[in-house]
Each structure stands twice: as C-alpha cells, then as structure tokens.
Coordinates of C-alpha atoms in Angstrom, one line a residue:
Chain A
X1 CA 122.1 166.6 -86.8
X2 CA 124.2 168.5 -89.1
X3 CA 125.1 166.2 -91.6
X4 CA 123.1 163.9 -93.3
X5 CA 124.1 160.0 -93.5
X6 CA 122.2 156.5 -94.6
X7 CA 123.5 154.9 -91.2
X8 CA 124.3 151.6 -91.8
X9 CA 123.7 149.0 -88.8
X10 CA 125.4 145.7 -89.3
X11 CA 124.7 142.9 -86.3
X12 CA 127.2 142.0 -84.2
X13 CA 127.0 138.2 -84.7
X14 CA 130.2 136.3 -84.1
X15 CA 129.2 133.0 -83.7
X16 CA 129.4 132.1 -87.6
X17 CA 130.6 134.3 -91.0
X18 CA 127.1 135.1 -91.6
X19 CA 127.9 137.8 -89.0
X20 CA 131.3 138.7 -90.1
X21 CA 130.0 139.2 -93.6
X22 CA 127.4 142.0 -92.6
X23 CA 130.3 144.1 -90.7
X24 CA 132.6 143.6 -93.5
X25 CA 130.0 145.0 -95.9
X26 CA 129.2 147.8 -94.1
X27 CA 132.6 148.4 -93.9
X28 CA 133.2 148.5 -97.3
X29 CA 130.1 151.0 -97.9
X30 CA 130.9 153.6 -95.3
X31 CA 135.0 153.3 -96.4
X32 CA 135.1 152.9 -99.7
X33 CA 131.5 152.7 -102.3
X34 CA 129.7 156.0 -100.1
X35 CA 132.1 157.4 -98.0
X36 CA 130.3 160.8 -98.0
X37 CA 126.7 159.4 -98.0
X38 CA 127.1 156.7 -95.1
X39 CA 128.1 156.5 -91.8
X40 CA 128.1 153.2 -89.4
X41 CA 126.5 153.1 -86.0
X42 CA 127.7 150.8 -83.0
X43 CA 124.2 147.9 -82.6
X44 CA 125.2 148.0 -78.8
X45 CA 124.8 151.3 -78.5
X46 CA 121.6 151.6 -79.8
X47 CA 120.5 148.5 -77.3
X48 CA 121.7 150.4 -75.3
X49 CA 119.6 153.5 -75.6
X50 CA 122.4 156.1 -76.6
X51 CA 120.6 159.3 -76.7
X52 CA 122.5 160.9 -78.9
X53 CA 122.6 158.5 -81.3
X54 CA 119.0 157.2 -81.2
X55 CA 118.4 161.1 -82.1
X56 CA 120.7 160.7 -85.2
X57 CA 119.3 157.6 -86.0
X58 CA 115.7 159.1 -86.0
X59 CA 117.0 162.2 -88.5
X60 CA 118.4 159.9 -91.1
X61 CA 117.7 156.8 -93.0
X62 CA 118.5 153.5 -91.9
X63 CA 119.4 150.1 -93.4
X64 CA 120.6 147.2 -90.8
X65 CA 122.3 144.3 -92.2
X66 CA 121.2 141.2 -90.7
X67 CA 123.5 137.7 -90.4
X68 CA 121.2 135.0 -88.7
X69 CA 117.3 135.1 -88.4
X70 CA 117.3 136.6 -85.0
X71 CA 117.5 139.4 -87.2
X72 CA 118.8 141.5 -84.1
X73 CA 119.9 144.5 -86.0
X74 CA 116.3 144.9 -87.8
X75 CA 114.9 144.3 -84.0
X76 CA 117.2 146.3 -82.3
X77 CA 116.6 149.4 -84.7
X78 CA 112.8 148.8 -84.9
X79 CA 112.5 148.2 -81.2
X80 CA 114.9 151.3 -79.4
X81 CA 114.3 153.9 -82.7
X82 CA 112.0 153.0 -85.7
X83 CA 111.3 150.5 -88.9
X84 CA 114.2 150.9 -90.9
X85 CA 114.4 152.3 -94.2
X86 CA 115.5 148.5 -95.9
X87 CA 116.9 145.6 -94.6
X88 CA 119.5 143.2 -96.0
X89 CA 120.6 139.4 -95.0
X90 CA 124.1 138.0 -95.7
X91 CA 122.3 135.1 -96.4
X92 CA 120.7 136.3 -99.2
X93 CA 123.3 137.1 -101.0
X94 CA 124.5 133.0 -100.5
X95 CA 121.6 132.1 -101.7
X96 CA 122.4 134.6 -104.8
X97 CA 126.0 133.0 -104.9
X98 CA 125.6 129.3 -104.8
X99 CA 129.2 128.8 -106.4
X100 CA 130.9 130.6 -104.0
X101 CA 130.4 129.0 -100.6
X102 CA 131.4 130.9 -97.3
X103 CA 134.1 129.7 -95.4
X104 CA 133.3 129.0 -91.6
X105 CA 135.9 131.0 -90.5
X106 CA 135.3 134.2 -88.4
X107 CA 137.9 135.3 -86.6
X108 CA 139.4 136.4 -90.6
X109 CA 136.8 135.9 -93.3
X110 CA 137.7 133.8 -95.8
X111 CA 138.5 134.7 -99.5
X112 CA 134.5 133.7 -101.1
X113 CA 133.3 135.2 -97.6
X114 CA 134.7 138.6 -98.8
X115 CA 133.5 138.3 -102.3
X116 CA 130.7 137.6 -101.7
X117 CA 130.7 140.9 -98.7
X118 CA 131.5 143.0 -101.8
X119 CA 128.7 141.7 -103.6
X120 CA 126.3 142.4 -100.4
X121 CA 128.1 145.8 -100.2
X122 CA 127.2 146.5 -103.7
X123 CA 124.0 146.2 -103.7
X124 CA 123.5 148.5 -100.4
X125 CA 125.8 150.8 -101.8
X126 CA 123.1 151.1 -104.7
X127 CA 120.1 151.9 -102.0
X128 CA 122.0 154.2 -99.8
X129 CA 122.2 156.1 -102.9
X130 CA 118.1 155.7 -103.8
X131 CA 117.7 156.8 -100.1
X132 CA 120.2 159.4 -100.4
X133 CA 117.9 161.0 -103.0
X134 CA 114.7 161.1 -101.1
Chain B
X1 CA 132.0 111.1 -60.6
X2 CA 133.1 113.8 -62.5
X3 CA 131.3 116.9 -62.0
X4 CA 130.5 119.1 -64.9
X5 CA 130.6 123.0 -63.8
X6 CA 128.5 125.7 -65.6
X7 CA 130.3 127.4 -68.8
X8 CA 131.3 131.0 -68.1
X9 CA 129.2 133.6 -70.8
X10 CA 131.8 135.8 -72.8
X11 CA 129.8 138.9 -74.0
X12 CA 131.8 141.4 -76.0
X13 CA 130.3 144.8 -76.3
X14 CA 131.0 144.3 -80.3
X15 CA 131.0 148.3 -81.1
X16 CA 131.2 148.3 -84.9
X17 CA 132.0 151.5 -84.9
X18 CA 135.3 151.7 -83.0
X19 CA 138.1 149.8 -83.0
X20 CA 137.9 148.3 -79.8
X21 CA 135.0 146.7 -80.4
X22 CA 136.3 144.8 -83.4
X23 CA 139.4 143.8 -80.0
X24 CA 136.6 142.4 -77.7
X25 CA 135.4 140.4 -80.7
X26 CA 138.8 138.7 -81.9
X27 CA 139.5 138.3 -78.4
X28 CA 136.2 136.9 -77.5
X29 CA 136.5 134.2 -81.2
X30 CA 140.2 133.4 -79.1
X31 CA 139.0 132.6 -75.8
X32 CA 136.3 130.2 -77.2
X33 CA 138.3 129.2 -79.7
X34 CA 141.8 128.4 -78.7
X35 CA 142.0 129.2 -75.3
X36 CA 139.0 128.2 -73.2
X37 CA 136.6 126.2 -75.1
X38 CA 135.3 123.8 -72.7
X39 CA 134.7 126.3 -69.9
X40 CA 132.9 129.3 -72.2
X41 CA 130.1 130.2 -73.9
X42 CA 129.7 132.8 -76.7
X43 CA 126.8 135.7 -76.1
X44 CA 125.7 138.0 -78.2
X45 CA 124.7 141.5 -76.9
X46 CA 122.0 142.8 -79.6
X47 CA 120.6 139.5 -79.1
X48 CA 119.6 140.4 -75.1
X49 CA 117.2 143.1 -76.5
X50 CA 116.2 141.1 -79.7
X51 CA 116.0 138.1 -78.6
X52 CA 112.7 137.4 -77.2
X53 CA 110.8 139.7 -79.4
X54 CA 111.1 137.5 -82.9
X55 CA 113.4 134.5 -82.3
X56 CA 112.5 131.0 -81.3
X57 CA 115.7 130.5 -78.9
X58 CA 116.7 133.7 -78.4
X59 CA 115.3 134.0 -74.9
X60 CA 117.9 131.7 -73.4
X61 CA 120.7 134.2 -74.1
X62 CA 118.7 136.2 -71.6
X63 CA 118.1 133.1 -69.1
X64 CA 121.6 131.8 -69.5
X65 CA 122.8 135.2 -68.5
X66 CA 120.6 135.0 -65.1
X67 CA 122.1 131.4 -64.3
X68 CA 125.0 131.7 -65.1
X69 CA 128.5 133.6 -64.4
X70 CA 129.0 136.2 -67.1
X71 CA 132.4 138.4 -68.7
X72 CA 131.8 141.6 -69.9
X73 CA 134.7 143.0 -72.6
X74 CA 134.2 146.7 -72.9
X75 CA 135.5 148.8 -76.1
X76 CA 134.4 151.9 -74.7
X77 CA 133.0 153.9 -71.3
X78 CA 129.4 153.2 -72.2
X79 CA 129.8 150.0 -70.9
X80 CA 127.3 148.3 -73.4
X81 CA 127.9 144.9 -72.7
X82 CA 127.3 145.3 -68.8
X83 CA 124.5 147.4 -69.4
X84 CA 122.3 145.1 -71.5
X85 CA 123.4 142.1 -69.2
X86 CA 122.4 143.8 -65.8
X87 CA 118.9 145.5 -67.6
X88 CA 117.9 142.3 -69.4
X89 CA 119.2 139.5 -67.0
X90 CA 121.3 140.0 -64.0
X91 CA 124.7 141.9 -62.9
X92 CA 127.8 140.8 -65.0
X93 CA 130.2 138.5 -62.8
X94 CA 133.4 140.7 -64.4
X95 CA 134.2 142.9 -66.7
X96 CA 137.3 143.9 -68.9
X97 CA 138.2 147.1 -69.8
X98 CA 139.8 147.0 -73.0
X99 CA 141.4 150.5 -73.3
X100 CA 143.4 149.6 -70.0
X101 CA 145.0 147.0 -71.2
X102 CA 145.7 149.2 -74.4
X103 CA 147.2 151.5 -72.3
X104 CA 149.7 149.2 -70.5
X105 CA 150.5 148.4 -74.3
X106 CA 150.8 151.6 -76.1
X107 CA 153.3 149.4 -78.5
X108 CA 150.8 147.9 -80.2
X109 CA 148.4 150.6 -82.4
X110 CA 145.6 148.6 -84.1
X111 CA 145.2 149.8 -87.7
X112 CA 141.1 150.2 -88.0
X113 CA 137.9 148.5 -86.9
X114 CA 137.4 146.4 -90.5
X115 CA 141.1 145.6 -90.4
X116 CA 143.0 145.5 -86.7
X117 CA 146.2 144.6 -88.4
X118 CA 149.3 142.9 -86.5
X119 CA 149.6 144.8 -83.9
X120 CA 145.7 144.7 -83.3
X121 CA 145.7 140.6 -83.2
X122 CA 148.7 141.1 -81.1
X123 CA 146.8 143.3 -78.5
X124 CA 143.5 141.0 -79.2
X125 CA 145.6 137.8 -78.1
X126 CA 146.5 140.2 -74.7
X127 CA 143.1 140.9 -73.7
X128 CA 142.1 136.8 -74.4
X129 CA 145.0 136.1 -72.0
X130 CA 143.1 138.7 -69.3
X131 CA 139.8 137.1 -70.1
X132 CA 141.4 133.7 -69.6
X133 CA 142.5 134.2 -66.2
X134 CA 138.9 135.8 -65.3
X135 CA 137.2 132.7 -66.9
X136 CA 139.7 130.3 -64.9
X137 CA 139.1 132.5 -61.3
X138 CA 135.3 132.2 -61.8
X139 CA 135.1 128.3 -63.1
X140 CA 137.0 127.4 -60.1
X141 CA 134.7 129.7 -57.6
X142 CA 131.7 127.2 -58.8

C-alpha cells in the first residue's frame, strides 16, 4: 500500500434512509471534509473476499458506518479483515437530532436526511483526522 | 382460488465505490417500488455474510435466497452479488450486467456514485425495465 487512507465503509442498506444516510456521509468525507485522508471501499467487495482490498484494508484504519442493527458493515469488516478502528450509526446521529426527523425517502434523500448526513459526516471527518494522526 | 407465487429476490451488488453500484441500487428502489412491487423482494448483499453472525432475522435473507428465485444486478466483473448468493445460499436464478446495458446507451453518462445525475436516473430507469422483464419471465416459470 502506497498511500495511506482512513477507509471509510458505509453499509449498503436500501431498504430505509438509515442506509442512504451512511453512503451519503461517507460521501461527503472522502469528497469534500478529507479528501486526501480518506478513501471509500465497496462493503460487497469486502464480503466478497477481494484480496487486494482486504490487504489495504488491513494496512490502514477503518471506520464503517452502520444504518440498521444488523450492523453489516461493522460484521462484514470484523468478520473478512479485522475490528475496525470506530464505528458510527446513522441512527445515532437521529437520536442527536430529534427536530430534524428523516424523510422515508431513499431512492433521493430528503432535505433533514442530508442535514443530518452532514452532521454524521462531521463528526467522522473529526476521527479520520484523530486516526490520521496515529 | 387464487394462488399466491413466491416473490422474486432483487440483490444489487450496491458497490459504494463506483458508480454502477449506486445504478443497481436506484434501479433495484424502482423495481420494488414502481415497477414490480407485488412480485419482488429487496435483499441486501452485506447482509448474506452478516447476517447470521449478530442479527435476530438476518438468517432468512440467507434462507430466502435458497427458496426462492433470485436477480443478481452487477456494477462491476467481480460479480459480488452472485458470489455472496451462490457461497452463502444457492446459485442466482439471473443476473444483469449493468455495464452492458451502459454500453448499448453510451448517451447517457452518469455524473458520480453520490450523485448519478439525469442521465444516471435515466440509465437507472433502463436497467429496472431489464430487471422487470427478468422478474416477469421467472414469476411466470413458478
């Protein structure tokens, strides 16, 4: 591994927002809030058993994003490469946020569904930076 | 008496990190949606690995998957979706192949995997069509 990244695994939930909400804050991290510190890896890949990427994986820190409590990104990750370095719930950040109530759309999240993504993305922006550090 | 036939499982391989896989997910939301609701059934790929390990209900996604007819929607050649499918439950009925229909529409160029743009819901509404006709070929065949 060449470079070093904070990979950032998001589930791939599409069966409510909850799921929509953890891609759409990773999104934001890797694009926009630590573009040079973070890179996103594809969940299926790694149930998959990707060598390549279960190699980079092991290398770097991880944080996985998690939407429902099947928790399949945190399972996925600890199951096929390791514990990861922190873990995060869209749900939490709900909880956080009781005045802004996601929409139940999915196919286009709506606008207190990104808000609150921001708000989610925010915060793992801020540990992708502690682990960064390391 | 009216029979009621098994749904068909929809299992998109998701890839977060290419755009394709954010195509097999707008396109699976469609089918279930708008298109097919009463004949399909949303599953989630991480969830075939996951799923029995820590989550109360998660092993039907596997069991569902053995019993029933199953459409893989591929972003990519690694085939995720029909790999977790055949390794956790049984061999995927069908499978779409995203990047072919992309090809026979090089018109539409989706803008990025957080944002597919117009053209991207344009070529996600194309590949629900293709996965429409699958679902209505293999509901019949029951």
């Amino acid at each position: 591994m060449s470079e070093e990244k904070v990979y950032i695994i998001p589930c791939s939930g599409i069966g409510k927002a909850f799921g929509g909400m953890c891609r759409e804050a990773a999104y934001i991290v890797v694009n926009e809030l630590a573009p040079e510190k973070a890179a996103i890896e594809c969940l299926p890949l790694i149930v998959k058993g990707k060598k390549e990427v279960i190699d980079a994986l092991k290398a770097n820190k991880i944080i996985t994003i998690d939407g429902c409590t099947a928790k399949c990104a945190y399972t996925d990750v600890r199951v096929a490469v390791r514990e990861p370095d922190a873990v995060f719930m869209s749900t939490d950040i709900v909880k956080k946020h009781r005045d802004l109530k996601p929409e139940k759309d999915i196919l286009i999240l709506g606008e207190n569904a990104k808000v609150l993504s921001r708000k989610l993305a925010e915060n793992i922006a801020e540990k992708v930076e502690d682990l960064y550090i390391e | 008496m009216i029979s009621v036939k098994p749904k068909i499982g929809i299992i998109a391989c998701s890839g977060e990190k290419l755009v394709e896989g954010t195509l097999t997910r707008v396109a699976t939301r469609i089918v279930v949606e708008k298109l097919r609701p009463f004949t399909t059934t949303i599953i989630c790929q991480p969830l075939f690995m996951a799923g029995d390990i820590n989550h109360k209900g998660g092993g039907s996604e596997r069991e569902f998957a053995k019993k029933h007819k199953t459409i893989t929607i591929e972003g990519c050649d690694e085939e995720c979706g029909k790999v977790a499918v055949e390794r956790y439950s049984a061999p995927a009925t069908a499978t779409i192949y995203v990047k072919e229909i992309m090809k026979q529409h090089p018109e539409f160029i989706p803008n990025s995997p957080q944002d597919i743009g117009d053209d991207g819901m344009k070529l996600a509404e194309i590949i629900a069509q293709e996965v429409a006709k699958k679902v209505d070929e293999l509901y019949k065949s029951q």
